[in-house]
CSV table of C-alpha atoms in Angstrom, one decimal:
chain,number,residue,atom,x,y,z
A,1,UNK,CA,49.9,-108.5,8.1
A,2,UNK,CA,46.9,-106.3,6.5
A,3,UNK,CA,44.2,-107.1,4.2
A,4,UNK,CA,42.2,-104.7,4.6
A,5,UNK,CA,42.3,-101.1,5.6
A,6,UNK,CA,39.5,-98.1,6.4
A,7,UNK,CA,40.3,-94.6,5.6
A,8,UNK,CA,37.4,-92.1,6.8
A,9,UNK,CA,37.6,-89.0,4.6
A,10,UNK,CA,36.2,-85.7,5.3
A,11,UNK,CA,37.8,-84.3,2.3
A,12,UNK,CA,40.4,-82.0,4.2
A,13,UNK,CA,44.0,-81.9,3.4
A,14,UNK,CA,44.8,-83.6,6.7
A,15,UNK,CA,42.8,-86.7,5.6
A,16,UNK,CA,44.1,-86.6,2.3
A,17,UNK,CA,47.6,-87.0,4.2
A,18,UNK,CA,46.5,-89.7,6.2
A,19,UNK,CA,45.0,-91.9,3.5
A,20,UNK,CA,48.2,-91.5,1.4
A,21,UNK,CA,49.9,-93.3,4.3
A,22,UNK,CA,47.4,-95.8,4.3
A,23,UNK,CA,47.9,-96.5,0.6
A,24,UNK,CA,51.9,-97.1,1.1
A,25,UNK,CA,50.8,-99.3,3.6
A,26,UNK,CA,48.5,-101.0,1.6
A,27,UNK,CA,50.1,-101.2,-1.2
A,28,UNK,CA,53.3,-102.9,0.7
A,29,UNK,CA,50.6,-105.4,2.3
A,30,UNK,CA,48.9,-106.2,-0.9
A,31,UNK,CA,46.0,-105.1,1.0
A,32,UNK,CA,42.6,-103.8,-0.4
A,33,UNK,CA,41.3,-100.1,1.4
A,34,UNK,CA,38.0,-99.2,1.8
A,35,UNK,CA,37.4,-95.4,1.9
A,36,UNK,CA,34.2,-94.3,4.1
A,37,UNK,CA,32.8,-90.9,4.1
A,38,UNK,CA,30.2,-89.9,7.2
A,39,UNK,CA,27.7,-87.4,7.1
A,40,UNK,CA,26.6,-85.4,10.1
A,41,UNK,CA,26.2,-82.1,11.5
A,42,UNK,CA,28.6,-81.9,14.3
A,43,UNK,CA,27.3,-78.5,15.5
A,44,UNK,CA,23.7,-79.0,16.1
A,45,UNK,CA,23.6,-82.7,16.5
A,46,UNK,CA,21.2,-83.1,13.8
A,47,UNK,CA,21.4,-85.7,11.1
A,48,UNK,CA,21.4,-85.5,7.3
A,49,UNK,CA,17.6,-87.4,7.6
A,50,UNK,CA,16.5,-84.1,9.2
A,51,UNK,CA,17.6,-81.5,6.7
A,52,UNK,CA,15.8,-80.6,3.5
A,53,UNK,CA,15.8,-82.8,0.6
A,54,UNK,CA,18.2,-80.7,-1.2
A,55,UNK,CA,20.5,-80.1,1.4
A,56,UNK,CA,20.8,-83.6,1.9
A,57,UNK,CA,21.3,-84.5,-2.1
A,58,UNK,CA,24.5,-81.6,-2.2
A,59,UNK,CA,26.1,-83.5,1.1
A,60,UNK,CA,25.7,-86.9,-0.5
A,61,UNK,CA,27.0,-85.7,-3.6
A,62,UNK,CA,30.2,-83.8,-1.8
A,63,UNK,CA,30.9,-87.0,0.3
A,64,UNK,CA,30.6,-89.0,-3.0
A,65,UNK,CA,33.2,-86.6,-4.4
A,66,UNK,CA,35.4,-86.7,-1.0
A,67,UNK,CA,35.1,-91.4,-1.4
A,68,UNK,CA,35.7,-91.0,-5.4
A,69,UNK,CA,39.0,-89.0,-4.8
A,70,UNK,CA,40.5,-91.2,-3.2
A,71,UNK,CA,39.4,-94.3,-4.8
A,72,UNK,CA,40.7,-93.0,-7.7
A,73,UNK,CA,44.0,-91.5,-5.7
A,74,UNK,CA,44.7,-95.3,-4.2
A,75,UNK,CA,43.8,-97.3,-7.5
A,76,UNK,CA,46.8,-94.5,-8.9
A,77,UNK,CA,48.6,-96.1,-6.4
A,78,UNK,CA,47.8,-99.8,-7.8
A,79,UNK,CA,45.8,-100.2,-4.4
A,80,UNK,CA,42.7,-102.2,-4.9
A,81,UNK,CA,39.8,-99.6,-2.8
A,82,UNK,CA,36.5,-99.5,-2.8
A,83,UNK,CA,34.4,-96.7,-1.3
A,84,UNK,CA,30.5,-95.6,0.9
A,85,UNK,CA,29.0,-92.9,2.3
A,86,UNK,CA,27.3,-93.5,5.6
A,87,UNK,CA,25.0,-90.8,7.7
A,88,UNK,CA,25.2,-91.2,11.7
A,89,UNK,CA,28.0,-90.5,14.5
A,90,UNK,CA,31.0,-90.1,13.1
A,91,UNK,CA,32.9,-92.1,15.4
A,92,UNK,CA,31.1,-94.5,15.4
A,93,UNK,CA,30.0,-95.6,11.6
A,94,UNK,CA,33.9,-95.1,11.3
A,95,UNK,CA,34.0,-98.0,13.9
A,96,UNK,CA,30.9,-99.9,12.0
A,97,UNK,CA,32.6,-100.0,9.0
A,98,UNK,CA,35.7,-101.3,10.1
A,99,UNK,CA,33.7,-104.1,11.4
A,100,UNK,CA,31.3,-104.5,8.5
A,101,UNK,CA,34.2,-104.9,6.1
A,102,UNK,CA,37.0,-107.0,8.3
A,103,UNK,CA,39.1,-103.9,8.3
A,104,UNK,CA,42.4,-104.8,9.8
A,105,UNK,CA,43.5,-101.2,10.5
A,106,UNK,CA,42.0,-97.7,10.7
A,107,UNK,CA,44.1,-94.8,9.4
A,108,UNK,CA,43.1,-91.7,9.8
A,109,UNK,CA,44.1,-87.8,10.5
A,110,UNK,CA,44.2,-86.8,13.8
A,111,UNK,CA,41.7,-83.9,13.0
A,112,UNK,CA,39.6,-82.6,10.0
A,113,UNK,CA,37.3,-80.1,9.0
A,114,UNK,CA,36.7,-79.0,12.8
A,115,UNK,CA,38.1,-75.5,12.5
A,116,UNK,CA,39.6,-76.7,15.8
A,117,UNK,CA,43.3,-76.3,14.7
A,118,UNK,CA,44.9,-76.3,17.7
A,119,UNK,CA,43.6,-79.7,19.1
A,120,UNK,CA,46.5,-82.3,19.3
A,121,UNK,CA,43.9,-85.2,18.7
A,122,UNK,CA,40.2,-84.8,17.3
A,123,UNK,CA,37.7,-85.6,19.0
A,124,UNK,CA,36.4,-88.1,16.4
A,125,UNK,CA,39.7,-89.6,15.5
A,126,UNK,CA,40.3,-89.9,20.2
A,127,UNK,CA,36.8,-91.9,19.8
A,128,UNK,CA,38.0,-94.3,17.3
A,129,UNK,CA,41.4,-95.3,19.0
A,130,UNK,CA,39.3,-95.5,22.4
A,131,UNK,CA,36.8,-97.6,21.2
A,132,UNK,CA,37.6,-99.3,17.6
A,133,UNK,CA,38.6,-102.9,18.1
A,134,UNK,CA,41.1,-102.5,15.6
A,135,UNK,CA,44.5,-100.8,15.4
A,136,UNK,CA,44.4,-97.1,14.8
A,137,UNK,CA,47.4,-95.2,12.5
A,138,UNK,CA,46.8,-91.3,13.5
A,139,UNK,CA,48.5,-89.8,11.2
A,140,UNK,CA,49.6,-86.2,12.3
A,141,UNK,CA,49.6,-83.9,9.2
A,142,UNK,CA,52.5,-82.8,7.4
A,143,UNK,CA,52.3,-79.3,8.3
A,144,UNK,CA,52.1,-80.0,12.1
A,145,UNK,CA,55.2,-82.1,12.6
A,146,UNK,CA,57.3,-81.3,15.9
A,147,UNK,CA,59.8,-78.2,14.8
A,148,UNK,CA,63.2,-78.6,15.6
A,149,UNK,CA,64.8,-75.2,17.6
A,150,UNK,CA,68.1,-76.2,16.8
């Protein structure tokens, strides 16, 4: 059914979550994962190719860390994965990667590193489903599942 999923990472617990539902699911697929890592400032708009050499040298080096993690995390998890860093949109190198590499299925978290806790959906992972022509998991973190008032 899958060969090949994306996980994007931002290195938050919530995507951490997410990609460990990806590697179940690859791993009962025999499917390969390919972990991507963007870098951008949300914020301001700007791009990493507009901040200061060293700047950008510690945010390739922390995304590096964020793809390496996991790599190693599904490859614990005798999941074949492979892993890049890529500067741009968020949304949208997400979506460029699961074309560029025949991804099958996105999984990702339904929010990150925003600070915006209280959003149901991110607005990054809302762009992917809307416009990825792939299926989307969104995993909801563990922390945030429905409460029962029983």
């Amino acid at each position: 059914m899958y060969e090949t999923l994306l996980i994007p990472t931002d290195g938050s617990d919530h995507a951490r979550q997410a990609a460990e539902r990806g590697f179940d699911l690859a791993a009962t697929y025999g499917a390969a994962v390919r972990i991507v890592h963007v870098i951008e400032d949300p914020d301001s708009g700007v791009t990493v190719h507009e901040y200061d050499d060293q700047v950008r040298d510690d945010m390739e080096r922390i995304g590096e860390r964020y793809v390496d993690d996991l790599v190693s995390a599904a490859e614990g998890c005798d999941v074949a994965a492979t892993g890049e860093v890529r500067h741009g949109a968020a949304h949208e190198e997400i979506i460029a990667a699961a074309d560029d590499h025949a991804a099958d299925l996105i999984v990702m978290a339904t929010h990150g590193r925003t600070g915006l806790e209280g959003l149901v959906l991110g607005s990054v992972a809302e762009r992917v489903v809307r416009l990825a022509s792939v299926s989307v998991l969104v995993a909801r973190p563990d922390d945030e599942s429905p409460s029962s008032d029983e």
